[in-house]
Amino acid sequence: MRYYTGVGSRKTPGAIFDLMVEIGRNLAIDGYVLRSGGASGADTAFEQGCDLHEGMKEIYLPWKGFSGIQGGRGIFFLNDLPFQYQAESYASQIHPAWDILKRGARALHTRNIYQVLGEALDKPSDFLICYAQPTNTGVKGGTNTAVQVALQYNIPVFNLWDDKIVERFENYVQKRR
């Protein structure tokens, strides 16, 4: 199996959202399994694209009912996953203010570990695509947890915040039409 992580900002602009849908569809056609987190914005775009081709997906949710999702094909809830202690421990090492996070925020960051490493934390994604504002230490928001895991595992990160990356994926999508 080949996996990719598709995540990013809840405030993804329309043109980038549409591109993510097309990327998700094309990667599903190419046989990639999507790993994402069910949030609005970028996560939803990749999942919509994957679903257009009925592609395989692993959607990791912090709790039942997150984003209104109660279950379904390819849905994994954090409480049902193995290795929760290891995933949470790993997230705590990445997040700079873990000790002040509430339980919900911790669950959101912990699920990001699964988005990159998979259900048993032993099958890293081949690459990560996101849309997130860059910072000096990574990217803004919860997406940074997934990005930091990817970087630690030498997984290529493609941030659609960068116009050159956008152009690269626009070319990928156009070649498929």
mmCIF file of N, CA, C and O in Angstrom, residues 85-96 98 101 106 108-113 145 149:
data_model
loop_
_atom_site.group_PDB
_atom_site.id
_atom_site.type_symbol
_atom_site.label_atom_id
_atom_site.label_comp_id
_atom_site.label_asym_id
_atom_site.label_seq_id
_atom_site.Cartn_x
_atom_site.Cartn_y
_atom_site.Cartn_z
ATOM 1 N N TYR A 85 -1.241 5.473 24.009
ATOM 2 C CA TYR A 85 -0.255 6.036 24.928
ATOM 3 C C TYR A 85 0.982 6.497 24.158
ATOM 4 O O TYR A 85 1.500 7.594 24.377
ATOM 5 N N GLN A 86 1.445 5.653 23.213
ATOM 6 C CA GLN A 86 2.628 6.010 22.430
ATOM 7 C C GLN A 86 2.365 7.238 21.554
ATOM 8 O O GLN A 86 3.203 8.132 21.445
ATOM 9 N N ALA A 87 1.187 7.269 20.929
ATOM 10 C CA ALA A 87 0.858 8.404 20.063
ATOM 11 C C ALA A 87 0.761 9.696 20.871
ATOM 12 O O ALA A 87 1.274 10.740 20.455
ATOM 13 N N GLU A 88 0.127 9.630 22.039
ATOM 14 C CA GLU A 88 0.004 10.818 22.868
ATOM 15 C C GLU A 88 1.366 11.260 23.395
ATOM 16 O O GLU A 88 1.672 12.452 23.428
ATOM 17 N N SER A 89 2.185 10.307 23.755
ATOM 18 C CA SER A 89 3.528 10.629 24.231
ATOM 19 C C SER A 89 4.327 11.335 23.138
ATOM 20 O O SER A 89 5.025 12.321 23.400
ATOM 21 N N TYR A 90 4.215 10.833 21.923
ATOM 22 C CA TYR A 90 4.916 11.428 20.794
ATOM 23 C C TYR A 90 4.410 12.851 20.555
ATOM 24 O O TYR A 90 5.195 13.793 20.384
ATOM 25 N N ALA A 91 3.083 13.036 20.568
ATOM 26 C CA ALA A 91 2.504 14.370 20.380
ATOM 27 C C ALA A 91 2.975 15.326 21.466
ATOM 28 O O ALA A 91 3.254 16.504 21.202
ATOM 29 N N SER A 92 3.090 14.822 22.690
ATOM 30 C CA SER A 92 3.513 15.678 23.798
ATOM 31 C C SER A 92 4.955 16.157 23.635
ATOM 32 O O SER A 92 5.322 17.223 24.130
ATOM 33 N N GLN A 93 5.766 15.375 22.945
ATOM 34 C CA GLN A 93 7.151 15.772 22.697
ATOM 35 C C GLN A 93 7.246 16.834 21.600
ATOM 36 O O GLN A 93 8.205 17.598 21.559
ATOM 37 N N ILE A 94 6.246 16.870 20.727
ATOM 38 C CA ILE A 94 6.253 17.812 19.604
ATOM 39 C C ILE A 94 5.632 19.148 19.987
ATOM 40 O O ILE A 94 6.167 20.201 19.654
ATOM 41 N N HIS A 95 4.503 19.102 20.671
ATOM 42 C CA HIS A 95 3.782 20.339 20.976
ATOM 43 C C HIS A 95 4.513 21.123 22.071
ATOM 44 O O HIS A 95 4.786 20.592 23.143
ATOM 45 N N PRO A 96 4.802 22.405 21.825
ATOM 46 C CA PRO A 96 5.600 23.183 22.773
ATOM 47 C C PRO A 96 4.885 23.528 24.088
ATOM 48 O O PRO A 96 5.550 23.895 25.061
ATOM 49 N N TRP A 98 2.301 21.452 25.613
ATOM 50 C CA TRP A 98 1.439 20.295 25.875
ATOM 51 C C TRP A 98 0.798 20.341 27.263
ATOM 52 O O TRP A 98 -0.373 20.025 27.420
ATOM 53 N N LEU A 101 -2.491 22.223 27.480
ATOM 54 C CA LEU A 101 -3.590 21.857 26.578
ATOM 55 C C LEU A 101 -4.673 21.101 27.332
ATOM 56 O O LEU A 101 -4.381 20.273 28.196
ATOM 57 N N ARG A 106 -5.515 17.983 23.175
ATOM 58 C CA ARG A 106 -4.561 16.864 23.169
ATOM 59 C C ARG A 106 -5.015 15.762 22.213
ATOM 60 O O ARG A 106 -4.203 15.174 21.500
ATOM 61 N N LEU A 108 -6.846 16.137 19.533
ATOM 62 C CA LEU A 108 -6.643 16.614 18.163
ATOM 63 C C LEU A 108 -5.199 16.424 17.721
ATOM 64 O O LEU A 108 -4.934 15.953 16.607
ATOM 65 N N HIS A 109 -4.255 16.773 18.584
ATOM 66 C CA HIS A 109 -2.842 16.625 18.225
ATOM 67 C C HIS A 109 -2.427 15.156 18.178
ATOM 68 O O HIS A 109 -1.625 14.762 17.324
ATOM 69 N N THR A 110 -2.969 14.355 19.068
ATOM 70 C CA THR A 110 -2.630 12.929 19.079
ATOM 71 C C THR A 110 -3.093 12.260 17.801
ATOM 72 O O THR A 110 -2.373 11.438 17.216
ATOM 73 N N ARG A 111 -4.287 12.613 17.318
ATOM 74 C CA ARG A 111 -4.779 12.000 16.091
ATOM 75 C C ARG A 111 -3.904 12.355 14.900
ATOM 76 O O ARG A 111 -3.806 11.621 13.935
ATOM 77 N N ASN A 112 -3.194 13.498 14.982
ATOM 78 C CA ASN A 112 -2.281 13.875 13.897
ATOM 79 C C ASN A 112 -1.120 12.891 13.759
ATOM 80 O O ASN A 112 -0.583 12.716 12.673
ATOM 81 N N ILE A 113 -0.732 12.267 14.846
ATOM 82 C CA ILE A 113 0.346 11.273 14.794
ATOM 83 C C ILE A 113 -0.096 10.102 13.908
ATOM 84 O O ILE A 113 0.652 9.640 13.047
ATOM 85 N N THR A 145 1.810 19.667 14.019
ATOM 86 C CA THR A 145 2.133 18.373 14.632
ATOM 87 C C THR A 145 2.392 17.331 13.551
ATOM 88 O O THR A 145 3.393 16.618 13.589
ATOM 89 N N VAL A 149 6.092 15.487 12.580
ATOM 90 C CA VAL A 149 6.267 14.029 12.509
ATOM 91 C C VAL A 149 6.837 13.662 11.143
ATOM 92 O O VAL A 149 7.794 12.885 11.042
#
